[in-house]
Tab-separated table of C-alpha atoms in Angstrom:
chain	number	residue	atom	x	y	z
K	86	VAL	CA	153.590	73.343	160.581
K	87	TYR	CA	151.205	71.418	158.358
K	88	ALA	CA	151.529	67.757	157.442
K	89	GLY	CA	153.634	67.369	154.311
K	90	THR	CA	155.637	70.538	154.933
K	91	ILE	CA	159.217	70.360	153.618
K	92	ASN	CA	161.958	72.177	155.508
K	93	GLY	CA	164.245	74.088	153.195
K	94	GLU	CA	167.233	75.517	155.050
K	95	GLY	CA	167.700	75.979	158.754
K	96	THR	CA	166.657	74.098	161.849
K	97	LEU	CA	163.138	73.766	163.211
K	98	THR	CA	162.081	72.811	166.707
K	99	LEU	CA	158.571	71.391	166.611
K	100	ARG	CA	156.191	70.582	169.423
K	101	ALA	CA	153.537	67.943	168.749
K	102	THR	CA	150.197	68.903	170.289
K	103	LYS	CA	148.437	65.602	169.569
K	104	ALA	CA	149.132	62.026	168.639
K	105	ALA	CA	148.201	61.105	165.080
K	106	SER	CA	145.321	58.977	166.354
K	107	ASP	CA	143.789	62.022	168.088
K	108	THR	CA	143.710	64.358	165.097
K	109	VAL	CA	140.436	65.559	163.615
K	110	LEU	CA	141.188	63.645	160.397
K	111	ALA	CA	141.731	60.392	162.313
K	112	LYS	CA	138.473	60.876	164.201
K	113	ILE	CA	136.590	61.545	160.976
K	114	ILE	CA	138.028	58.361	159.447
K	115	ARG	CA	136.982	56.362	162.530
K	116	MET	CA	133.538	57.925	162.467
K	117	VAL	CA	132.998	57.003	158.814
K	118	GLY	CA	134.247	53.469	159.504
K	119	ASP	CA	131.935	53.060	162.490
K	120	ALA	CA	128.950	54.423	160.573
K	121	HIS	CA	128.300	51.143	158.775
K	122	ALA	CA	128.167	49.250	162.080
K	123	ARG	CA	125.222	51.293	163.414
K	124	ARG	CA	122.144	49.828	161.772
K	125	ALA	CA	119.013	51.824	161.089
K	126	PRO	CA	115.710	50.663	162.639
K	127	VAL	CA	114.439	49.730	159.173
K	128	GLU	CA	117.521	47.517	158.670
K	129	GLN	CA	116.785	45.785	161.957
K	130	TRP	CA	113.169	45.294	160.861
K	131	VAL	CA	114.267	43.681	157.576
K	132	ALA	CA	116.631	41.354	159.460
K	133	LYS	CA	113.836	40.298	161.839
K	134	PHE	CA	111.430	39.848	158.932
K	135	ALA	CA	113.945	37.643	157.095
K	136	ARG	CA	114.216	35.375	160.150
K	137	ILE	CA	110.445	34.812	160.001
K	138	TYR	CA	110.154	34.833	156.213
K	139	THR	CA	112.770	32.130	155.537
K	140	PRO	CA	111.166	29.322	157.630
K	141	ILE	CA	107.759	30.127	156.108
K	142	VAL	CA	109.177	29.819	152.581
K	143	MET	CA	110.858	26.521	153.476
K	144	ALA	CA	107.562	25.197	154.837
K	145	LEU	CA	105.716	26.251	151.663
K	146	ALA	CA	108.332	24.588	149.448
K	147	ILE	CA	108.036	21.333	151.379
K	148	ALA	CA	104.244	21.568	151.178
K	149	ILE	CA	104.337	22.117	147.393
K	150	ALA	CA	106.743	19.184	146.934
K	151	LEU	CA	104.772	16.709	149.076
K	152	LEU	CA	101.089	17.584	149.312
K	153	PRO	CA	99.984	17.511	145.634
K	154	PRO	CA	101.556	14.073	144.965
K	155	LEU	CA	100.301	12.617	148.250
K	156	ILE	CA	96.797	14.065	148.182
K	157	PHE	CA	95.993	14.532	144.496
K	158	GLY	CA	98.317	11.954	142.998
K	159	GLY	CA	100.426	14.473	141.096
K	160	ALA	CA	103.796	13.642	139.558
K	161	TRP	CA	106.629	13.785	142.089
K	162	ASP	CA	109.184	15.221	139.676
K	163	TYR	CA	106.808	17.984	138.519
K	164	TRP	CA	105.955	19.238	142.023
K	165	PHE	CA	109.531	18.794	143.252
K	166	TYR	CA	110.583	21.039	140.359
K	167	ASN	CA	107.935	23.611	141.378
K	168	ALA	CA	109.228	23.513	144.961
K	169	LEU	CA	112.737	24.311	143.702
K	170	VAL	CA	111.322	27.166	141.606
K	171	LEU	CA	109.649	28.528	144.743
K	172	LEU	CA	112.915	28.392	146.709
K	173	VAL	CA	114.712	30.292	143.953
K	174	ILE	CA	112.094	32.995	143.504
K	175	ALA	CA	111.448	33.373	147.224
K	176	CYS	CA	115.137	33.841	148.027
K	177	PRO	CA	115.177	37.117	150.035
K	178	CYS	CA	118.298	38.506	148.323
K	179	ALA	CA	116.579	41.590	146.921
K	180	LEU	CA	114.766	42.215	150.191
K	181	VAL	CA	117.874	41.838	152.338
K	182	ILE	CA	120.155	44.005	150.188
K	183	SER	CA	117.566	46.701	149.442
K	184	THR	CA	118.028	48.478	152.770
K	185	PRO	CA	121.809	48.324	153.397
K	186	VAL	CA	122.594	49.414	149.824
K	187	SER	CA	120.268	52.388	150.259
K	188	ILE	CA	121.847	53.285	153.610
K	189	VAL	CA	125.392	53.082	152.226
K	190	ALA	CA	124.397	55.225	149.236
K	191	ALA	CA	122.779	57.756	151.583
K	192	LEU	CA	125.878	57.877	153.806
K	193	THR	CA	128.101	58.358	150.755
K	194	ALA	CA	125.936	61.145	149.331
K	195	SER	CA	125.818	62.962	152.665
K	196	ALA	CA	129.600	62.699	153.072
K	197	ARG	CA	130.037	64.240	149.620
K	198	ALA	CA	127.788	67.085	150.757
K	199	GLY	CA	129.950	67.671	153.821
K	200	VAL	CA	127.558	65.964	156.238
K	201	LEU	CA	129.032	63.051	158.191
K	202	ILE	CA	126.390	60.713	159.623
K	203	LYS	CA	127.396	58.234	162.312
K	204	GLY	CA	125.496	55.237	161.022
K	205	GLY	CA	122.226	54.163	159.502
K	206	ALA	CA	120.279	54.871	162.680
K	207	TYR	CA	120.858	58.583	162.118
K	208	VAL	CA	119.972	58.466	158.435
K	209	GLU	CA	116.388	57.677	159.393
K	210	ALA	CA	115.999	60.052	162.381
K	211	PRO	CA	116.169	63.489	160.661
K	212	GLY	CA	113.188	62.725	158.465
K	213	ARG	CA	111.007	62.286	161.563
K	214	THR	CA	112.139	65.485	163.322
K	215	THR	CA	109.319	67.379	165.055
K	216	ALA	CA	111.352	69.711	167.299
K	217	LEU	CA	114.716	71.359	166.731
K	218	ALA	CA	116.775	73.158	169.364
K	219	MET	CA	119.776	75.244	168.399
K	220	ASP	CA	122.380	77.492	169.902
K	221	LYS	CA	122.555	81.135	168.813
K	222	THR	CA	126.226	81.947	168.390
K	223	GLY	CA	127.703	80.271	165.337
K	224	THR	CA	124.419	78.605	164.423
K	225	ILE	CA	121.836	81.318	163.819
K	226	THR	CA	124.432	84.063	163.800
K	227	MET	CA	127.613	84.038	161.736
K	228	GLY	CA	129.734	83.179	164.752
K	229	GLU	CA	132.051	86.052	163.836
K	230	PRO	CA	131.343	88.708	166.484
K	231	GLU	CA	133.230	91.974	166.601
K	232	VAL	CA	134.185	94.234	169.484
K	233	ALA	CA	131.722	97.075	168.911
K	234	ALA	CA	132.803	99.178	171.905
K	235	VAL	CA	134.997	99.147	175.008
K	236	HIS	CA	133.631	100.750	178.190
K	237	PRO	CA	136.314	101.270	180.875
K	238	LEU	CA	135.146	101.614	184.464
K	239	GLY	CA	137.283	103.342	187.056
K	240	LYS	CA	140.967	103.873	186.332
K	241	ALA	CA	141.386	101.250	183.607
K	242	SER	CA	141.886	102.391	180.027
K	243	ALA	CA	140.387	100.777	176.948
K	244	GLN	CA	143.810	99.359	176.097
K	245	ASP	CA	144.146	97.907	179.615
K	246	LEU	CA	140.807	96.142	179.234
K	247	MET	CA	141.655	94.696	175.835
K	248	THR	CA	145.059	93.544	177.101
K	249	LEU	CA	143.505	91.694	180.061
K	250	ALA	CA	140.723	90.178	177.952
K	251	ALA	CA	143.052	89.085	175.147
K	252	GLY	CA	145.439	87.507	177.660
K	253	LEU	CA	142.629	85.380	179.094
K	254	GLU	CA	141.302	84.411	175.653
K	255	ALA	CA	144.731	83.747	174.091
K	256	ARG	CA	144.283	79.957	174.051
K	257	SER	CA	140.510	79.825	173.531
K	258	SER	CA	138.778	78.955	170.250
K	259	HIS	CA	135.350	80.348	171.240
K	260	PRO	CA	133.874	82.849	168.737
K	261	LEU	CA	133.907	85.599	171.374
K	262	ALA	CA	137.576	84.838	172.051
K	263	ARG	CA	138.399	85.211	168.362
K	264	ALA	CA	136.600	88.563	168.323
K	265	ILE	CA	138.522	89.857	171.340
K	266	LEU	CA	141.868	88.688	169.958
K	267	ALA	CA	141.096	90.264	166.580
K	268	GLY	CA	140.191	93.514	168.332
K	269	ALA	CA	143.437	93.458	170.300
K	270	GLU	CA	145.440	92.847	167.137
K	271	ALA	CA	143.669	95.733	165.397
K	272	ASP	CA	144.608	97.999	168.319
K	273	GLY	CA	148.253	96.955	168.049
K	274	ILE	CA	148.247	95.183	171.413
K	275	THR	CA	150.863	92.502	172.015
K	276	VAL	CA	149.007	89.607	173.604
K	277	SER	CA	150.627	87.805	176.521
K	278	ALA	CA	148.709	84.685	177.538
K	279	ALA	CA	147.457	84.685	181.115
K	280	GLU	CA	148.583	81.946	183.479
K	281	ASP	CA	146.452	79.252	185.124
K	282	THR	CA	143.490	80.001	182.864
K	283	ARG	CA	140.343	78.038	183.608
K	284	THR	CA	137.095	77.891	181.685
K	285	VAL	CA	133.894	78.156	183.717
K	286	PRO	CA	131.290	76.614	181.344
K	287	GLY	CA	128.466	78.968	180.492
K	288	ARG	CA	129.999	81.803	182.478
K	289	GLY	CA	133.495	82.867	181.433
K	290	LEU	CA	137.216	82.532	182.113
K	291	GLU	CA	139.532	82.966	185.079
K	292	GLY	CA	143.314	83.295	185.219
K	293	ARG	CA	146.290	85.177	186.566
K	294	THR	CA	148.592	87.852	185.192
K	295	ASP	CA	151.389	89.755	186.924
K	296	GLY	CA	150.540	87.956	190.152
K	297	ARG	CA	146.882	89.038	190.338
K	298	SER	CA	143.654	87.183	189.592
K	299	ILE	CA	141.671	88.308	186.560
K	300	TRP	CA	138.441	87.133	184.980
K	301	LEU	CA	135.963	87.872	182.215
K	302	GLY	CA	132.478	86.653	181.441
K	303	SER	CA	128.787	87.401	181.410
K	304	ASP	CA	127.000	89.755	183.764
K	305	ARG	CA	125.775	86.649	185.593
K	306	PHE	CA	129.397	85.643	186.177
K	307	ALA	CA	130.064	89.110	187.618
K	308	GLU	CA	127.044	88.729	189.914
K	309	GLU	CA	128.286	85.347	191.132
K	310	LYS	CA	131.573	87.001	192.051
K	311	GLY	CA	129.682	89.649	194.005
K	312	PHE	CA	130.291	92.447	191.499
K	313	GLY	CA	126.896	92.608	189.799
K	314	ASP	CA	126.157	96.105	191.116
K	315	ALA	CA	129.416	97.392	189.619
K	316	ILE	CA	127.929	97.225	186.110
K	317	PRO	CA	125.991	100.473	185.511
K	318	LYS	CA	122.341	99.699	184.786
K	319	ASP	CA	122.086	102.261	181.990
K	320	LEU	CA	125.138	100.750	180.276
K	321	ARG	CA	123.733	97.224	180.625
K	322	ASP	CA	120.365	98.313	179.204
K	323	ARG	CA	122.005	100.160	176.325
K	324	ILE	CA	124.154	97.162	175.329
K	325	GLU	CA	121.310	94.658	175.572
K	326	GLY	CA	118.911	97.049	173.865
K	327	ALA	CA	121.301	97.217	170.920
K	328	GLY	CA	121.183	93.434	170.620
K	329	SER	CA	124.821	93.130	171.670
K	330	THR	CA	126.575	90.757	174.062
K	331	LEU	CA	127.966	92.143	177.320
K	332	VAL	CA	131.336	90.803	178.483
K	333	ALA	CA	132.536	92.012	181.878
K	334	VAL	CA	136.285	92.166	182.601
K	335	GLY	CA	137.601	92.386	186.143
K	336	ASP	CA	140.020	91.341	188.844
K	337	GLY	CA	139.810	90.497	192.516
K	338	SER	CA	138.698	94.013	193.400
K	339	GLY	CA	135.749	94.296	191.019
K	340	VAL	CA	134.710	95.038	187.437
K	341	THR	CA	137.310	97.073	185.555
K	342	GLY	CA	135.303	97.475	182.369
K	343	ILE	CA	132.806	96.157	179.849
K	344	LEU	CA	133.304	94.884	176.309
K	345	GLU	CA	130.398	95.162	173.888
K	346	LEU	CA	130.424	92.460	171.206
K	347	ARG	CA	128.065	92.290	168.266
K	348	ASP	CA	127.443	89.407	165.861
K	349	ARG	CA	125.640	89.201	162.513
K	350	ILE	CA	122.650	87.019	161.750
K	351	ARG	CA	123.228	84.547	158.930
K	352	PRO	CA	121.684	86.077	155.799
K	353	ASP	CA	119.900	82.821	154.963
K	354	ALA	CA	118.770	82.033	158.533
K	355	LYS	CA	115.209	83.303	158.054
K	356	ASP	CA	114.710	81.293	154.856
K	357	ILE	CA	116.194	78.189	156.482
K	358	VAL	CA	113.848	78.441	159.473
K	359	ALA	CA	110.920	78.817	157.052
K	360	GLN	CA	112.095	75.718	155.153
K	361	LEU	CA	112.275	73.737	158.389
K	362	HIS	CA	108.720	74.742	159.297
K	363	ALA	CA	107.558	73.797	155.795
K	364	GLN	CA	109.186	70.380	156.230
K	365	GLY	CA	107.044	69.717	159.295
K	366	VAL	CA	109.382	70.731	162.118
K	367	LYS	CA	106.696	72.032	164.465
K	368	THR	CA	108.865	73.675	167.119
K	369	ILE	CA	112.196	75.475	166.689
K	370	VAL	CA	113.790	76.622	169.929
K	371	MET	CA	116.804	78.853	170.527
K	372	LEU	CA	118.892	77.878	173.556
K	373	THR	CA	121.526	80.448	174.453
K	374	GLY	CA	123.551	81.738	177.335
K	375	ASP	CA	123.246	85.269	175.967
K	376	ASN	CA	120.986	87.922	177.516
K	377	GLU	CA	117.280	87.635	176.835
K	378	ARG	CA	116.788	90.899	174.939
K	379	THR	CA	119.503	90.044	172.420
K	380	ALA	CA	118.224	86.482	172.047
K	381	ARG	CA	114.636	87.587	171.457
K	382	ALA	CA	115.759	90.158	168.908
K	383	VAL	CA	117.544	87.478	166.890
K	384	ALA	CA	114.665	84.999	167.242
K	385	ALA	CA	112.100	87.558	166.091
K	386	GLU	CA	114.166	88.389	163.025
K	387	VAL	CA	114.493	84.789	161.804
K	388	GLY	CA	111.093	83.431	162.897
K	389	ILE	CA	112.083	81.074	165.704
K	390	ASP	CA	109.159	79.799	167.806
K	391	GLU	CA	110.614	79.761	171.328
K	392	VAL	CA	113.528	81.442	173.088
K	393	ARG	CA	115.289	80.304	176.237
K	394	ALA	CA	118.037	82.717	177.185
K	395	GLU	CA	120.676	83.183	179.895
K	396	LEU	CA	121.072	79.409	180.149
K	397	LEU	CA	123.941	77.517	181.726
K	398	PRO	CA	124.927	74.147	180.187
K	399	GLU	CA	122.797	72.321	182.770
K	400	ASP	CA	119.815	74.552	181.929
K	401	LYS	CA	120.096	73.530	178.283
K	402	VAL	CA	119.919	69.888	179.368
K	403	THR	CA	116.673	70.601	181.238
K	404	ALA	CA	115.228	72.374	178.202
K	405	ILE	CA	116.054	69.423	175.930
K	406	GLU	CA	114.532	66.955	178.406
K	407	GLU	CA	111.296	68.967	178.370
K	408	LEU	CA	111.226	68.886	174.565
K	409	VAL	CA	111.886	65.136	174.519
K	410	GLU	CA	108.853	64.594	176.764
K	411	THR	CA	106.512	66.466	174.411
K	412	HIS	CA	107.893	65.661	170.943
K	413	ASP	CA	108.487	62.400	169.073
K	414	MET	CA	111.876	63.312	167.598
K	415	VAL	CA	114.043	66.109	169.007
K	416	ALA	CA	117.288	67.286	167.414
K	417	MET	CA	119.888	69.565	168.982
K	418	ILE	CA	122.302	71.678	166.934
K	419	GLY	CA	125.393	72.852	168.778
K	420	ASP	CA	129.035	73.602	168.267
K	421	GLY	CA	130.992	71.823	170.957
K	422	VAL	CA	131.808	71.735	174.645
K	423	ASN	CA	129.099	73.928	176.198
K	424	ASP	CA	126.362	72.223	174.175
K	425	ALA	CA	127.640	68.666	174.639
K	426	PRO	CA	125.443	67.702	177.655
K	427	ALA	CA	122.282	68.957	175.925
K	428	MET	CA	123.263	67.301	172.645
K	429	ALA	CA	123.615	63.989	174.473
K	430	ARG	CA	120.019	64.222	175.789
K	431	ALA	CA	118.388	64.876	172.414
K	432	HIS	CA	117.212	62.002	170.224
K	433	TYR	CA	120.026	62.940	167.869
K	434	ALA	CA	122.559	65.769	167.746
K	435	ILE	CA	124.042	67.813	164.918
K	436	ALA	CA	127.388	69.597	165.250
K	437	MET	CA	127.970	72.760	163.241
K	438	GLY	CA	131.370	73.378	161.708
K	439	ALA	CA	132.913	70.144	162.978
K	440	VAL	CA	136.257	70.712	161.222
K	441	GLY	CA	138.720	71.598	163.958
K	442	SER	CA	136.313	70.815	166.789
K	443	ASP	CA	137.142	67.589	168.597
K	444	ALA	CA	134.205	67.983	170.972
K	445	ALA	CA	131.759	68.372	168.095
K	446	ILE	CA	132.936	65.222	166.338
K	447	GLU	CA	132.896	63.167	169.542
K	448	THR	CA	129.489	64.379	170.774
K	449	ALA	CA	127.352	64.644	167.676
K	450	ASP	CA	125.520	61.910	165.800
K	451	ILE	CA	125.724	64.018	162.645
K	452	ALA	CA	128.543	66.459	161.909
K	453	LEU	CA	128.259	69.328	159.430
K	454	MET	CA	131.800	69.888	158.249
K	455	THR	CA	131.106	73.551	157.448
K	456	ASP	CA	129.041	76.290	159.092
K	457	ASP	CA	126.298	76.057	156.461
K	458	LEU	CA	122.992	75.920	158.351
K	459	GLY	CA	121.299	75.200	155.023
K	460	LYS	CA	122.581	71.630	155.280
K	461	VAL	CA	119.946	70.955	157.975
K	462	PRO	CA	116.871	71.216	155.674
K	463	TRP	CA	118.888	69.301	153.062
K	464	LEU	CA	119.581	66.595	155.648
K	465	ILE	CA	115.894	66.259	156.530
K	466	GLY	CA	114.952	66.019	152.852
K	467	HIS	CA	117.773	63.547	152.209
K	468	SER	CA	116.582	61.379	155.107
K	469	ARG	CA	113.017	61.308	153.790
K	470	ARG	CA	114.156	60.525	150.245
K	471	THR	CA	116.293	57.675	151.587
K	472	MET	CA	113.398	56.201	153.556
K	473	SER	CA	111.094	56.580	150.548
K	474	ILE	CA	113.522	54.616	148.356
K	475	ILE	CA	113.948	51.949	151.049
K	476	HIS	CA	110.170	51.537	151.289
K	477	GLN	CA	109.928	51.379	147.481
K	478	ASN	CA	112.559	48.640	147.400
K	479	ILE	CA	110.948	46.613	150.178
K	480	GLY	CA	107.474	46.939	148.641
K	481	PHE	CA	108.673	46.052	145.129
K	482	SER	CA	110.661	43.051	146.390
K	483	LEU	CA	107.784	41.644	148.438
K	484	ALA	CA	105.201	42.263	145.693
K	485	THR	CA	107.336	40.519	143.059
K	486	LYS	CA	108.019	37.594	145.367
K	487	GLY	CA	104.325	37.319	146.204
K	488	VAL	CA	103.247	37.188	142.553
K	489	PHE	CA	105.761	34.451	141.698
K	490	VAL	CA	104.972	32.428	144.832
K	491	VAL	CA	101.299	32.332	143.820
K	492	ALA	CA	102.245	31.478	140.225
K	493	THR	CA	104.517	28.672	141.437
K	494	ALA	CA	101.781	27.238	143.663
K	495	PHE	CA	99.632	26.808	140.546
K	496	GLY	CA	102.520	25.451	138.482
K	497	LEU	CA	102.712	28.524	136.237
K	498	ALA	CA	106.361	29.531	136.873
K	499	SER	CA	109.542	28.130	135.341
K	500	MET	CA	113.043	27.863	136.784
K	501	TRP	CA	114.457	30.269	134.209
K	502	GLY	CA	111.689	32.746	134.960
K	503	ALA	CA	112.381	32.435	138.683
K	504	ILE	CA	116.118	33.036	138.200
K	505	ALA	CA	115.487	36.011	135.920
K	506	ALA	CA	112.984	37.501	138.354
K	507	ASP	CA	115.242	37.044	141.388
K	508	VAL	CA	118.310	38.558	139.719
K	509	GLY	CA	116.251	41.229	137.990
K	510	VAL	CA	114.588	42.396	141.202
K	511	SER	CA	117.961	42.484	142.968
K	512	LEU	CA	119.454	44.628	140.205
K	513	LEU	CA	116.457	46.953	140.165
K	514	VAL	CA	116.512	47.622	143.922
K	515	VAL	CA	120.262	48.283	143.780
K	516	ALA	CA	119.804	50.674	140.850
K	517	ASN	CA	116.980	52.423	142.672
K	518	ALA	CA	119.128	52.793	145.795
K	519	LEU	CA	122.039	54.227	143.809
K	520	ARG	CA	119.840	57.154	142.775
K	521	LEU	CA	120.639	58.547	146.235
K	522	LEU	CA	124.208	59.193	145.095
K	523	ASN	CA	122.896	62.079	142.995
K	524	SER	CA	121.382	63.880	145.992
K	525	HIS	CA	124.545	65.369	147.456
K	526	GLU	CA	124.366	68.803	145.862
K	527	ALA	CA	123.978	71.536	148.485
K	528	LYS	CA	123.701	75.251	147.947
K	529	VAL	CA	126.540	77.650	148.735
K	530	PRO	CA	125.656	79.766	151.775
K	531	PRO	CA	125.519	83.503	151.134
K	532	SER	CA	128.078	85.709	152.770
K	533	GLY	CA	127.537	88.818	154.831
K	534	GLY	CA	124.689	88.875	157.277
K	535	GLU	CA	122.526	91.413	159.029
K	536	GLN	CA	123.996	92.924	162.144
K	537	VAL	CA	121.923	92.684	165.283
K	538	GLY	CA	120.985	96.258	166.161
K	539	PRO	CA	118.730	98.348	168.376
K	540	GLN	CA	115.893	98.516	165.838
K	541	MET	CA	115.785	94.739	165.699
K	542	ALA	CA	115.728	94.473	169.484
K	543	GLU	CA	112.991	97.080	169.807
K	544	ALA	CA	110.882	95.313	167.183
K	545	ALA	CA	111.238	92.015	169.010
K	546	LEU	CA	110.197	93.518	172.331
K	547	ALA	CA	107.301	95.383	170.720
K	548	HIS	CA	105.927	92.121	169.311
K	549	GLY	CA	106.363	90.344	172.635
K	550	HIS	CA	108.771	87.687	171.316
């Protein structure tokens, strides 16, 4: 039942799943509110500079008011007037407001584009990105896998396998879970949620149904349970060779069957990776828990530099730590719980498709509210444009102040000129910063996508990716 729903006739019994303060909308509102409290490094630099700049200006004003009359016998009222002119023109208003106005405009433009940035510190970071790590499912691929085939082992039927798998995945929001549930619905299976379900991060799910223990997960999960040999090698090779994902389903006695799931690569993924390279991102790494042959097939198709496959959440953390040691600015793109530890270790983290994902909103420094990977190159460009405008504003403010300070020292500036210059520079830097509000347009991602297939996998292996 959605907020604002009006009950017509009849009685409804509703169960609240969250308090209002824990909803995704409430978290987004808090995140936007907190964004202005996190200052960018350039803002901190301006604040430090102002603390040094102000005493120097005061000292110069005192020197201009006192030294010429005392040393050269100048008129007191004339040089006192010049000192006041200096104080007016040297007022750091334009300098101080140039950065925060630019940051606020950048945050506003990004929010309009569906990119929520948690503060000024993360406006600056994307523009300096040298390495980018990303998950495969839902990031490079569409995140909409389908059950391509069901392979029963032993006495179990295909319907038995789908019933067990759908029961375990009934309460999960993982892309593979959605695929299994959609497959069960297409087969006309009535899903009954398993009891005592437990997620094993990076491996699979466990639960109980009809008094017996059941599980599903990767082939590694099956091996950890002591059933690795129960998966026929030719079947494993065929599934991985086709670029598909293997999901084993079993109970306490062994593996009862295999599900073969296949995803589609985002149609714009290759172009986006090329854009990122063109923007100076030197290393793009795929971190995935999927099998290596499938991962390398996808990476070869889209032009990714490095592949690290069959990773557990803790392995992703290690991979990010290695990147942080060798690169100046490392970003991690993920989609929630399994990627959260690795996202926390990167210099900054981006969450894909944050709508509906509490973990993504809580973990990430930047949240993409849709699944449009094209927002990442836009974000990097937006960051660089923001920093360029900030540097323009700082340079223009300081140059103008410098010219008038020198003119005042020689008695060439008037009070009206100083006031006009101070207000004029302030208005100009604000107007320049507001140009960022026009940079929120982002392209619409194309639909469809190329399905990962055996030819793609063979090509990847042939090229040694």
